[in-house]
Tab-separated table of C-alpha atoms and ligand atoms in Angstrom:
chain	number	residue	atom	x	y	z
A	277	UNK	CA	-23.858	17.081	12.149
A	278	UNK	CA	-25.110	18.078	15.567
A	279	UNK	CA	-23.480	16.857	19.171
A	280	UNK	CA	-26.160	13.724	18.757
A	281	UNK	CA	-24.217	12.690	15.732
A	282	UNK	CA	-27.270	13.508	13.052
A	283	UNK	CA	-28.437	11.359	10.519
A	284	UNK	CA	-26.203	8.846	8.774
A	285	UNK	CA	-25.087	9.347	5.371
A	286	UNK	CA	-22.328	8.023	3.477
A	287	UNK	CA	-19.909	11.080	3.104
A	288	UNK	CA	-17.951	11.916	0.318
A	289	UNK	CA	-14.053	11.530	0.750
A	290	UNK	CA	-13.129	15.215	1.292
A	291	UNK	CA	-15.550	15.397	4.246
A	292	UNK	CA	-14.454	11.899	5.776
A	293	UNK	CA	-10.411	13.382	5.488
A	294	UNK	CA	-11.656	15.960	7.642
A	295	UNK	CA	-13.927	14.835	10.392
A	296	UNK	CA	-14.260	11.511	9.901
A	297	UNK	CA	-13.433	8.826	13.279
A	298	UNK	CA	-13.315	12.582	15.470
A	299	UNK	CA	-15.566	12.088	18.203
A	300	UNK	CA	-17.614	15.027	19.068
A	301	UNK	CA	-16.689	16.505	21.619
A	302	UNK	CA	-13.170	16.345	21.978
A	303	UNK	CA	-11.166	16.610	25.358
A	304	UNK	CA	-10.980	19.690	26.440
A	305	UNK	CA	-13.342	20.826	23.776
A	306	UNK	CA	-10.185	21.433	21.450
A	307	UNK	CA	-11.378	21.351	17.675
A	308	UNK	CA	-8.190	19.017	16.254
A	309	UNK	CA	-7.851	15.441	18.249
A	310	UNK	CA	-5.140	15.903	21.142
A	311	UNK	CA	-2.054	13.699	21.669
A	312	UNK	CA	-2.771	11.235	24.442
A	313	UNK	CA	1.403	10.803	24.885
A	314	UNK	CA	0.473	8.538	27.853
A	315	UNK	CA	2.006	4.768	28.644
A	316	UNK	CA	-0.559	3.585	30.594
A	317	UNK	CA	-4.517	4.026	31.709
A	318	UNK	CA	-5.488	4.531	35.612
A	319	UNK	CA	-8.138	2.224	37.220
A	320	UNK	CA	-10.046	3.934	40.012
A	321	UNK	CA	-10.232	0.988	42.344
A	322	UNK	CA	-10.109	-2.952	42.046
A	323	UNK	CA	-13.855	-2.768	40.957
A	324	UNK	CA	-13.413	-1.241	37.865
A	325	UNK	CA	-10.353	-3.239	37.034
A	326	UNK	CA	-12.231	-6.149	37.097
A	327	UNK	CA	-15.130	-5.234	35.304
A	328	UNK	CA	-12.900	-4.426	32.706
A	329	UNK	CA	-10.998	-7.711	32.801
A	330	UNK	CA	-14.832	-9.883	32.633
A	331	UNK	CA	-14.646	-8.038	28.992
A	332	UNK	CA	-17.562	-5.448	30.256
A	333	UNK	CA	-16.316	-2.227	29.679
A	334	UNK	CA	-14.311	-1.046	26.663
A	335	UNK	CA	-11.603	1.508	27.585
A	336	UNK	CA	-7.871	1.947	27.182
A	337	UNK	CA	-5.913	-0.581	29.422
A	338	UNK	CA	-1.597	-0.223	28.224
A	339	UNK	CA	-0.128	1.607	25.758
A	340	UNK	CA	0.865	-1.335	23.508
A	341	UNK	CA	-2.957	-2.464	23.011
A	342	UNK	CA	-3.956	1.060	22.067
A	343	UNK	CA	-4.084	4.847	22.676
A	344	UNK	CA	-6.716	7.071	21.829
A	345	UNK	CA	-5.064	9.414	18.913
A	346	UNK	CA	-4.459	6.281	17.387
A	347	UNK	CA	-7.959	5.609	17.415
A	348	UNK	CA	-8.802	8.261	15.981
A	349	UNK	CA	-6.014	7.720	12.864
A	350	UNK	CA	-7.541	4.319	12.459
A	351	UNK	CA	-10.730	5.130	12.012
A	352	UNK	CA	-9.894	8.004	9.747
A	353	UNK	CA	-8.622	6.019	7.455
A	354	UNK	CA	-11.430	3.183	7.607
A	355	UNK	CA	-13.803	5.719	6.805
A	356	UNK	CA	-11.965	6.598	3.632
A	357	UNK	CA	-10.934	3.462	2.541
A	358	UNK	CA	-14.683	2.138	3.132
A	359	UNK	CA	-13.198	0.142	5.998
A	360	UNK	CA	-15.266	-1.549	8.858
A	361	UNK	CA	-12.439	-1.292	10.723
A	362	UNK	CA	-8.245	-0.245	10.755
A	363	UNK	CA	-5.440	-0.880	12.917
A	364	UNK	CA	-2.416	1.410	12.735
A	365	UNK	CA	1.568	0.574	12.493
A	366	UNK	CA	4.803	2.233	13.615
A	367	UNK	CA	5.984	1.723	10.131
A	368	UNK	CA	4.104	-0.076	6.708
A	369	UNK	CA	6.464	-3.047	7.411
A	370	UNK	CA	5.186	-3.442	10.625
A	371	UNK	CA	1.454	-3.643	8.976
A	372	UNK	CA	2.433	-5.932	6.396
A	373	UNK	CA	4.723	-8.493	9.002
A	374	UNK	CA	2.141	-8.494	12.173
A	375	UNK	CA	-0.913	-9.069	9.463
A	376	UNK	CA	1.011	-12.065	7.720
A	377	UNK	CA	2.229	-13.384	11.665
A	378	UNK	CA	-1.454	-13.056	12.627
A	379	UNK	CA	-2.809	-15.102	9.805
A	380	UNK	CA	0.269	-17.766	9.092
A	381	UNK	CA	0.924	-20.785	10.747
A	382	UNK	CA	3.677	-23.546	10.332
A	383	UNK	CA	3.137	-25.597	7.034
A	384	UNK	CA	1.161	-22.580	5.376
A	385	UNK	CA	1.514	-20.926	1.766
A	386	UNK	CA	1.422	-17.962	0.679
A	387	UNK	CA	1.134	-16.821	-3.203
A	388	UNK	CA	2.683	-13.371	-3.945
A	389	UNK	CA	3.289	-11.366	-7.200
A	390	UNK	CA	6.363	-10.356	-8.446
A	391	UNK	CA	6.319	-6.628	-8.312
A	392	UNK	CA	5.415	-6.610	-4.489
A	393	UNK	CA	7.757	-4.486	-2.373
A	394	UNK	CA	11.360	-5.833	-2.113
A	395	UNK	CA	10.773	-5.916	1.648
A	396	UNK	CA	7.444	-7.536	1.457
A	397	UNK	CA	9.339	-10.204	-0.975
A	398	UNK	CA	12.155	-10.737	1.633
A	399	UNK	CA	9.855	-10.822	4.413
A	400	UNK	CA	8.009	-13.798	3.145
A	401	UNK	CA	10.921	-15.835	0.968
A	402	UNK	CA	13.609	-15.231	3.488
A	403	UNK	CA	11.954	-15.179	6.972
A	404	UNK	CA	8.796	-16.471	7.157
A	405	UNK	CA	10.502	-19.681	5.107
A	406	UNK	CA	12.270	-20.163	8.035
A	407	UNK	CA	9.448	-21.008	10.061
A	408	UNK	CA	8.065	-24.004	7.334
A	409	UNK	CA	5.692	-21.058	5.564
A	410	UNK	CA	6.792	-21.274	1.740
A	411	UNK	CA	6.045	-18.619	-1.103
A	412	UNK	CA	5.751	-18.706	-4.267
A	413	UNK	CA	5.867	-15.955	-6.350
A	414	UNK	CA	4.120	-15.211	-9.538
A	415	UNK	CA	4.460	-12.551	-12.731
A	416	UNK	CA	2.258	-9.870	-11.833
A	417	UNK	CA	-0.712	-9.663	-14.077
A	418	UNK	CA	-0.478	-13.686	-15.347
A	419	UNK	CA	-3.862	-14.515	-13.379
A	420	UNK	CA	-3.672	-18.147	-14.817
A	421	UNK	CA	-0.408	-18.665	-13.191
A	422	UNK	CA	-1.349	-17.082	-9.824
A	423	UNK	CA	-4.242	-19.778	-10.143
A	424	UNK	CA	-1.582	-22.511	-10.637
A	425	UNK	CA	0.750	-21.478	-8.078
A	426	UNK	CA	-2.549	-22.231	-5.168
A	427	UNK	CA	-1.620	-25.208	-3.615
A	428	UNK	CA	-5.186	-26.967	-2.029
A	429	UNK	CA	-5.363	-26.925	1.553
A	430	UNK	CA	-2.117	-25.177	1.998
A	431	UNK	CA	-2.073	-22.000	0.148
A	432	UNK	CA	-3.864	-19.582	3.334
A	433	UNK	CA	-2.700	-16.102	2.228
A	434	UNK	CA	-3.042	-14.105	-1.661
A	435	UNK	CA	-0.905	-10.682	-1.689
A	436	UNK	CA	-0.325	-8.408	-4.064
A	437	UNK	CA	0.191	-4.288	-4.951
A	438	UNK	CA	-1.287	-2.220	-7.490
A	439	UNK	CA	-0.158	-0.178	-8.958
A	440	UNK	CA	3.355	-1.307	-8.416
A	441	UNK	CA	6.558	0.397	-7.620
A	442	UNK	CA	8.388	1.115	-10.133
A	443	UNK	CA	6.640	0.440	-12.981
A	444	UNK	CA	3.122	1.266	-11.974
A	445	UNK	CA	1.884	-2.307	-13.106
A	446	UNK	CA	-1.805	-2.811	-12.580
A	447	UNK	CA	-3.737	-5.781	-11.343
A	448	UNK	CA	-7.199	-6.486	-11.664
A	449	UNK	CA	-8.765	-6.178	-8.179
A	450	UNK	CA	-11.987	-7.982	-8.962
A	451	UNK	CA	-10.178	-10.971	-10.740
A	452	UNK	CA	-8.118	-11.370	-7.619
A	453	UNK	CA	-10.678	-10.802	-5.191
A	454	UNK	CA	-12.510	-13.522	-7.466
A	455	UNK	CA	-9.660	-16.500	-7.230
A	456	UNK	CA	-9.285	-15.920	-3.498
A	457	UNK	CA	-13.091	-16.138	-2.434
A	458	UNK	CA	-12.913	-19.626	-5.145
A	459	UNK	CA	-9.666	-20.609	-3.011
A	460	UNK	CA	-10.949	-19.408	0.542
A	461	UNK	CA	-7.796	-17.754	0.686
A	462	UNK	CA	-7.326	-14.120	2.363
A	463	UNK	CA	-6.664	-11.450	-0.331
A	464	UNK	CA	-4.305	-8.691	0.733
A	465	UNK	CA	-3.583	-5.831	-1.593
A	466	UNK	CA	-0.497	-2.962	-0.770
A	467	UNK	CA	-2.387	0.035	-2.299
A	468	UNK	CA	0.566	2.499	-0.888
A	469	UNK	CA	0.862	3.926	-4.491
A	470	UNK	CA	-3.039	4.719	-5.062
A	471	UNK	CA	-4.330	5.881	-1.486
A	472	UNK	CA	-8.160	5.173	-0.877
A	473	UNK	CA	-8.661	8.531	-2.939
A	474	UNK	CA	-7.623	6.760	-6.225
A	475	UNK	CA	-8.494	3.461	-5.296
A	476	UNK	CA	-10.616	1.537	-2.853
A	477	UNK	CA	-9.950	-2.519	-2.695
A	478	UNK	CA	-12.439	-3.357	-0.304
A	479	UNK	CA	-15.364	-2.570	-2.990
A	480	UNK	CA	-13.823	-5.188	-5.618
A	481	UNK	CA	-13.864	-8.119	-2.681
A	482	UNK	CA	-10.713	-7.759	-1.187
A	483	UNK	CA	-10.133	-8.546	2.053
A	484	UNK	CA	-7.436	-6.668	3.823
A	485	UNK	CA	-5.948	-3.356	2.223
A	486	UNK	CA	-2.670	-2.432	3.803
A	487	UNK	CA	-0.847	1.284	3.449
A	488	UNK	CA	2.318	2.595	4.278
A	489	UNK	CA	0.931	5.225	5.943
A	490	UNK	CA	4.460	7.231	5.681
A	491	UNK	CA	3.846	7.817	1.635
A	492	UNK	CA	0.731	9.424	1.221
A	493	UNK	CA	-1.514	9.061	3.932
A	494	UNK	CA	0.774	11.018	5.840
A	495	UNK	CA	2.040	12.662	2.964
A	496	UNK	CA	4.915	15.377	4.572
A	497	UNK	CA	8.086	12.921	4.896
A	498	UNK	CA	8.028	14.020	8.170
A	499	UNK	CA	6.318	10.427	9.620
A	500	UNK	CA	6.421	6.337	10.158
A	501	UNK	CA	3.598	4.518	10.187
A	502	UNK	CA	1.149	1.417	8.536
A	503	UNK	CA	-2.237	0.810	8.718
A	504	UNK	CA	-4.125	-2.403	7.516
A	505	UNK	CA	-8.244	-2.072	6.569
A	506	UNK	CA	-10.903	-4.643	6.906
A	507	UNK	CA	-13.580	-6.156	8.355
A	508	UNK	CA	-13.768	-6.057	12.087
A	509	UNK	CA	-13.375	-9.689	13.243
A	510	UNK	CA	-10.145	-9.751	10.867
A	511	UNK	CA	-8.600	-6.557	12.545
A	512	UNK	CA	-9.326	-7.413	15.871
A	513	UNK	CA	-7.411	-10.759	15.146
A	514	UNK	CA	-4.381	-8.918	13.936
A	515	UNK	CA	-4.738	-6.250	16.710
A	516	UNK	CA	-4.152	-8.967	19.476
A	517	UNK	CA	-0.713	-10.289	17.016
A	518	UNK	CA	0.263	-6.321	17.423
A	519	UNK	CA	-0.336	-6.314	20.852
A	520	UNK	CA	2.297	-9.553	21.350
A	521	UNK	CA	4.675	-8.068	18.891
A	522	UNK	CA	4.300	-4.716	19.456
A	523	UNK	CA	4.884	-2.587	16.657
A	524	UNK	CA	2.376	0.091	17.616
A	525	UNK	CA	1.378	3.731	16.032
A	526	UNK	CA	2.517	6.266	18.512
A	527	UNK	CA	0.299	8.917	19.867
A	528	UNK	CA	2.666	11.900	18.343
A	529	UNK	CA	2.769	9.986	15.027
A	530	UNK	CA	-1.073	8.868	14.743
A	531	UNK	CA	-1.140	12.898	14.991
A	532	UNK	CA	0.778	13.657	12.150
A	533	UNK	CA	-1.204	11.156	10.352
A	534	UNK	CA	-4.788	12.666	11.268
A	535	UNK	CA	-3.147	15.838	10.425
A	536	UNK	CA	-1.958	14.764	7.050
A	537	UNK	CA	-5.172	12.987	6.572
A	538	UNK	CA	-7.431	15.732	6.565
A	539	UNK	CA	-5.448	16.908	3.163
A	540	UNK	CA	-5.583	13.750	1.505
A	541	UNK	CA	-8.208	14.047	-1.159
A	542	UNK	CA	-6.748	17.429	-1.865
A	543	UNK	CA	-3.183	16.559	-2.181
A	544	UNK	CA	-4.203	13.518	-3.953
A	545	UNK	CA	-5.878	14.969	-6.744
A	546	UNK	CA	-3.010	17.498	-7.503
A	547	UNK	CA	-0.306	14.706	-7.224
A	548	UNK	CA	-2.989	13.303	-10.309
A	549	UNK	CA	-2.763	15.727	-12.486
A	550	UNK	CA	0.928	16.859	-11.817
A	551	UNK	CA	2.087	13.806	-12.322
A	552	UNK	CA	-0.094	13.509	-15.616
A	553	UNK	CA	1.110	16.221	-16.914
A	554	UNK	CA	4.483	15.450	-16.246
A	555	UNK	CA	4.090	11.767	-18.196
A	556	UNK	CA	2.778	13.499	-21.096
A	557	UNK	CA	5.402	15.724	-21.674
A	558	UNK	CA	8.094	12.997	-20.781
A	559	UNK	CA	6.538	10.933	-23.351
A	560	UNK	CA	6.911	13.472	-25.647
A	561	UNK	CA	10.735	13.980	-25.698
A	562	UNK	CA	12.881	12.689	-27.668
A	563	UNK	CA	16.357	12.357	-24.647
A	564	UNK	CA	13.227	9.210	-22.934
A	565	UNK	CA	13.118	6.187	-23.781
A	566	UNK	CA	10.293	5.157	-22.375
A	567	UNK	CA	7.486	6.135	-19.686
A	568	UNK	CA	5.823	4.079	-17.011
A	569	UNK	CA	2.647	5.931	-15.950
A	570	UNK	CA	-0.669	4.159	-15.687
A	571	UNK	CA	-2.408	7.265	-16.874
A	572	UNK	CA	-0.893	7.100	-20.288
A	573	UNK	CA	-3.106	5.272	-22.750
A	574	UNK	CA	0.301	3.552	-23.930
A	575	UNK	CA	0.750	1.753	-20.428
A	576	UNK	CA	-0.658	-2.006	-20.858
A	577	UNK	CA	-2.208	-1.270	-17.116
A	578	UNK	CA	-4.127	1.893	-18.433
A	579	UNK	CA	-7.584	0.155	-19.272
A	580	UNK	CA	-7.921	-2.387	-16.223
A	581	UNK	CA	-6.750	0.938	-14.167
A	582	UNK	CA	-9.252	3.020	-15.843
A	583	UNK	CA	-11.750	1.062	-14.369
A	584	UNK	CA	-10.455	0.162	-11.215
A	585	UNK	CA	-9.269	3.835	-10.432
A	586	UNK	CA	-10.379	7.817	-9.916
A	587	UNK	CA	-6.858	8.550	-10.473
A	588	UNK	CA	-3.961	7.556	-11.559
A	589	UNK	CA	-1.107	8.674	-8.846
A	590	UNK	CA	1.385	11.022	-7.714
A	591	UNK	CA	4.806	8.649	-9.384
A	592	UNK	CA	5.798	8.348	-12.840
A	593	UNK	CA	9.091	6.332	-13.784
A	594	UNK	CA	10.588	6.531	-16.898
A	595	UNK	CA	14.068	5.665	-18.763
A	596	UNK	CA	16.445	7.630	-20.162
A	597	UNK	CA	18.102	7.059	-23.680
A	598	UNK	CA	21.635	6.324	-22.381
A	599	UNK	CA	23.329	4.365	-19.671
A	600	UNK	CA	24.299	4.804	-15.939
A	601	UNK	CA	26.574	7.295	-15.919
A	602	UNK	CA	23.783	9.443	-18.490
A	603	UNK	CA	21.108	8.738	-16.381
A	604	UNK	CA	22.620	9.852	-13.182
A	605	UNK	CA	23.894	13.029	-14.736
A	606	UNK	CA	19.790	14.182	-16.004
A	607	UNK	CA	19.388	13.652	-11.909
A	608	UNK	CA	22.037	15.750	-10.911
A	609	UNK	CA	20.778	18.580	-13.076
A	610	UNK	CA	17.541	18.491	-11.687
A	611	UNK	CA	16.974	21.260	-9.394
A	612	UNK	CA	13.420	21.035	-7.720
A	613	UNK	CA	12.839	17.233	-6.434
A	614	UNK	CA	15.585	15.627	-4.310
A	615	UNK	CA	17.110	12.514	-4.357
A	616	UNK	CA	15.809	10.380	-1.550
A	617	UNK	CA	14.408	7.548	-1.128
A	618	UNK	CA	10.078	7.631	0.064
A	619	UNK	CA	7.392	8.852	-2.183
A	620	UNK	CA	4.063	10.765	-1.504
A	621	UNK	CA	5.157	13.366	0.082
A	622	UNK	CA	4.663	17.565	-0.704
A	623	UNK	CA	8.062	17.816	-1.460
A	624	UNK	CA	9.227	16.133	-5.041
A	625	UNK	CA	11.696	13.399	-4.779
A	626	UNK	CA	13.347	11.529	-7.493
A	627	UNK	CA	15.609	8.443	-7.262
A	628	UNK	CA	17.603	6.070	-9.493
A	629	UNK	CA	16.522	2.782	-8.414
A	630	UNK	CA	19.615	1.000	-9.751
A	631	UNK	CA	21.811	3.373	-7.290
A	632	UNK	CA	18.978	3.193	-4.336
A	633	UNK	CA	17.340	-0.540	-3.618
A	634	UNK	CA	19.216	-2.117	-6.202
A	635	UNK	CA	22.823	-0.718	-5.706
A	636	UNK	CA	24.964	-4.252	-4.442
A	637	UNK	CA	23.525	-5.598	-7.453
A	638	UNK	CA	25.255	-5.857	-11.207
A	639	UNK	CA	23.740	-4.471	-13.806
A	640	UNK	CA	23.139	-7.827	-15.715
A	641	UNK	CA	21.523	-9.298	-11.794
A	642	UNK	CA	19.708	-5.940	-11.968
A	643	UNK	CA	18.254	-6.449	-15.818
A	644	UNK	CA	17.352	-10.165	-14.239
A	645	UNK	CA	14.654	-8.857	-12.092
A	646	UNK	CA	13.983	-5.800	-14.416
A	647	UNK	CA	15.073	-2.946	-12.782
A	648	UNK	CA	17.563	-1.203	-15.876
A	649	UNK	CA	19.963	1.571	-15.058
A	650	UNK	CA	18.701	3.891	-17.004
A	651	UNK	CA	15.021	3.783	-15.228
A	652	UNK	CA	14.662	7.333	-13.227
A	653	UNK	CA	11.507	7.274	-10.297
A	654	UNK	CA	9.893	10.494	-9.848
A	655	UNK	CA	7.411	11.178	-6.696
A	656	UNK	CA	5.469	14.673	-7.539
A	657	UNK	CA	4.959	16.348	-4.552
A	658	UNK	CA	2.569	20.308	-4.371
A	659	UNK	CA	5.067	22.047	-6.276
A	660	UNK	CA	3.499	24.273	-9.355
A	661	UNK	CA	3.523	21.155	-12.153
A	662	UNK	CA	5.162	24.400	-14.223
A	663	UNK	CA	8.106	24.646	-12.322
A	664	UNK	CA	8.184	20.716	-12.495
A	665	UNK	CA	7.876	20.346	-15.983
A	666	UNK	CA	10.191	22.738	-16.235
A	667	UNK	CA	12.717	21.955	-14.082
A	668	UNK	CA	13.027	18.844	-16.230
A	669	UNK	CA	13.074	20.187	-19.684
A	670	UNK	CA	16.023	22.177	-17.907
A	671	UNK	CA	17.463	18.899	-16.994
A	672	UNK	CA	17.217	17.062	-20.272
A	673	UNK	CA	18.569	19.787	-22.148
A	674	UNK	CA	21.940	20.481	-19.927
A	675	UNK	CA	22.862	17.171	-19.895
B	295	PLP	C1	7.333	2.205	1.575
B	295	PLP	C2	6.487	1.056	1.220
B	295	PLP	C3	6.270	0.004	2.131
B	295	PLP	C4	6.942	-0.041	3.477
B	295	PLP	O1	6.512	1.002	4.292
B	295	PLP	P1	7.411	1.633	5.474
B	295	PLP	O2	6.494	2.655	6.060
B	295	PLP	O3	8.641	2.214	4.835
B	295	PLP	O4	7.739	0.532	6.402
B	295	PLP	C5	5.429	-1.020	1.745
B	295	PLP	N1	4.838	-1.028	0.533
B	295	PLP	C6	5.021	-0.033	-0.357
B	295	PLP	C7	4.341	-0.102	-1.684
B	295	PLP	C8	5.845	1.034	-0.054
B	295	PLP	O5	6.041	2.008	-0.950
């Protein structure tokens, strides 16, 4: 591309993680996007102020509607998600609250499946109940009872996740897409787990795609942040919500994302066929019970994600034969990945979920809502999948 910007062609994703939303040139001519870690933008006289007020100028104005390394992270990741436009989060919570307070309004319903994140869950059937908007929550993957659950002039919001955390269960983008345009509700889709290199929402008909941007897009465990993808009029809309509530991407993080960003595809694709390998051989022994990994042909997701995805993701869960107490010991003994909480990152984590996001329940409340003590979640970060693998052959064996 020369300094005119050159001709227009779609880019592939590897090129689009590097240079795509950079603006040639950059301040200072610097090659990498600088940190604007500034609170507020300077008006040269009342003039300009004004002319900027009557809506004729577009510039930065306050920190809290917008910064220009933000910018830049935004549009990023609109160009690889095949985005008109994105708006950018301190945190994916922050995305997923100030999109639902920007489209909600007293007396509203929203339709949600099952496997969404708990936070997402508690978000809408805790708080936003308490201001008259009522959820109801469907089995993910029973498209008949999402259907049923839309209530006519009411229902205003359809969100779901694929694949899911933490048992990678996959919906059907198209078929979703599909009831909300019959519905004329807005279709929202957490796509956290599959990153725009695996999966891309918008080209099935959904409307707004929402990341936390602290998994994979940022993909070091080193940052917070969110970003929600759409059309422009929609963005815009939720952009003014962000800029009342204020849970903005700041400049220093919006760095670390563009940074982390340009590595996508690359890290991506590794994750892939780690994690692949790591579900095959898992599958294989005989101390699991069981493997949840939508890349396994066994996984009732497999054929709707086979042709809704380029990849099939960086976390495999699986159970152990055996109980707590078992379970937690095959953790212990694992050497390379670390229990923490997070997932997409380059270093390997691993988690019990019964003793992480589940640990004030019982294990019969647990079983309830599906979540069995005996289920181990595995993020694969760049390690060498040999050391991995075995790492947890290692594991299995001592134990
Ligand atoms: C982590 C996560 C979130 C929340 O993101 P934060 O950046 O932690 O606020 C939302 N959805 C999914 C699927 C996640 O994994």
């Amino acid at each position: 591309m020369n300094a005119a910007g050159g001709p227009k062609r779609p880019r592939r994703p590897l090129t689009d993680a590097v240079h795509g939303g950079e603006k040639r040139p950059r301040p200072g001519h610097s090659i990498t996007t600088p940190i604007f870690q500034t609170a507020t933008y300077v008006f040269r006289d009342t003039a300009e102020l004004v002319d900027y007020m009557s809506g004729n100028a577009e510039r930065e104005e306050y920190g809290r509607y917008g910064n220009p390394t933000q910018r830049v992270a935004e549009q990023k990741c609109a160009a690889l998600e095949g985005a008109e436009a994105g708006l950018g989060f301190a945190s994916g919570m922050a995305a997923v609250t100030t999109t639902l307070l920007a489209i909600l309004s007293q007396g509203q319903h929203v339709v949600m499946t099952d496997d969404c994140y708990r936070r997402t869950r508690q978000f809408c059937a805790g708080m936003l109940a308490r201001f008259g908007v009522e959820t109801t929550i469907v089995p993910t993957g029973d498209y008949d009872a999402l259907e049923a659950a839309i209530v006519p002039r009411k229902t205003r919001v359809l969100i779901s996740e694929s694949p899911t955390n933490p048992y990678m269960k996959v919906v059907d983008l198209g078929r979703v897409a599909e009831i909300g345009r019959q519905h004329r509700l807005t279709t929202i889709i957490d796509s956290t787990f599959a990153t725009p290199v695996n999966q891309r929402p918008i080209e099935h008909g959904i409307d707004l795609v929402l990341h936390s941007a602290t998994k994979y897009m940022g993909g070091h465990n080193d940052v917070l942040g969110g970003v929600i993808l759409g059309r422009r009029e929609m963005i815009e809309g939720i952009r003014q919500t962000q800029g009342v509530l204020g849970g903005i991407l700041d400049a220093h993080a919006a760095w670390l994302l563009i940074r982390g960003l340009k590595t996508l595809p690359l890290r991506v694709e590794h994750q892939n066929r780690s994690a692949q390998r790591i579900a095959e051989m898992l599958a294989a022994h005989p101390r699991v019970e069981r493997v949840h990994y939508c890349g396994l042909p066994s996984h009732p997701g497999h054929e709707i994600a086979r042709r809704q995805m380029t990849g099939f993701g960086g976390v495999v869960s699986f159970e152990l034969r055996g109980g707590l107490e078992e379970t937690s010991r095959v953790v212990d003994a694992v050497r390379i990945p670390q229990i923490a909480p997070s997932l997409g990152g380059v270093e390997s984590l691993i988690e019990q979920p019964s003793l992480m996001s589940f640990f004030e329940l019982t294990t019969e409340e647990r079983l309830a809502i599906g979540i069995k003590d005996n289920l181990v979640r595995l993020s694969v970060g760049l390690e060498d999948p040999d050391d991995l693998v075995e790492d947890l052959q290692q594991a299995l064996r001592a134990t």
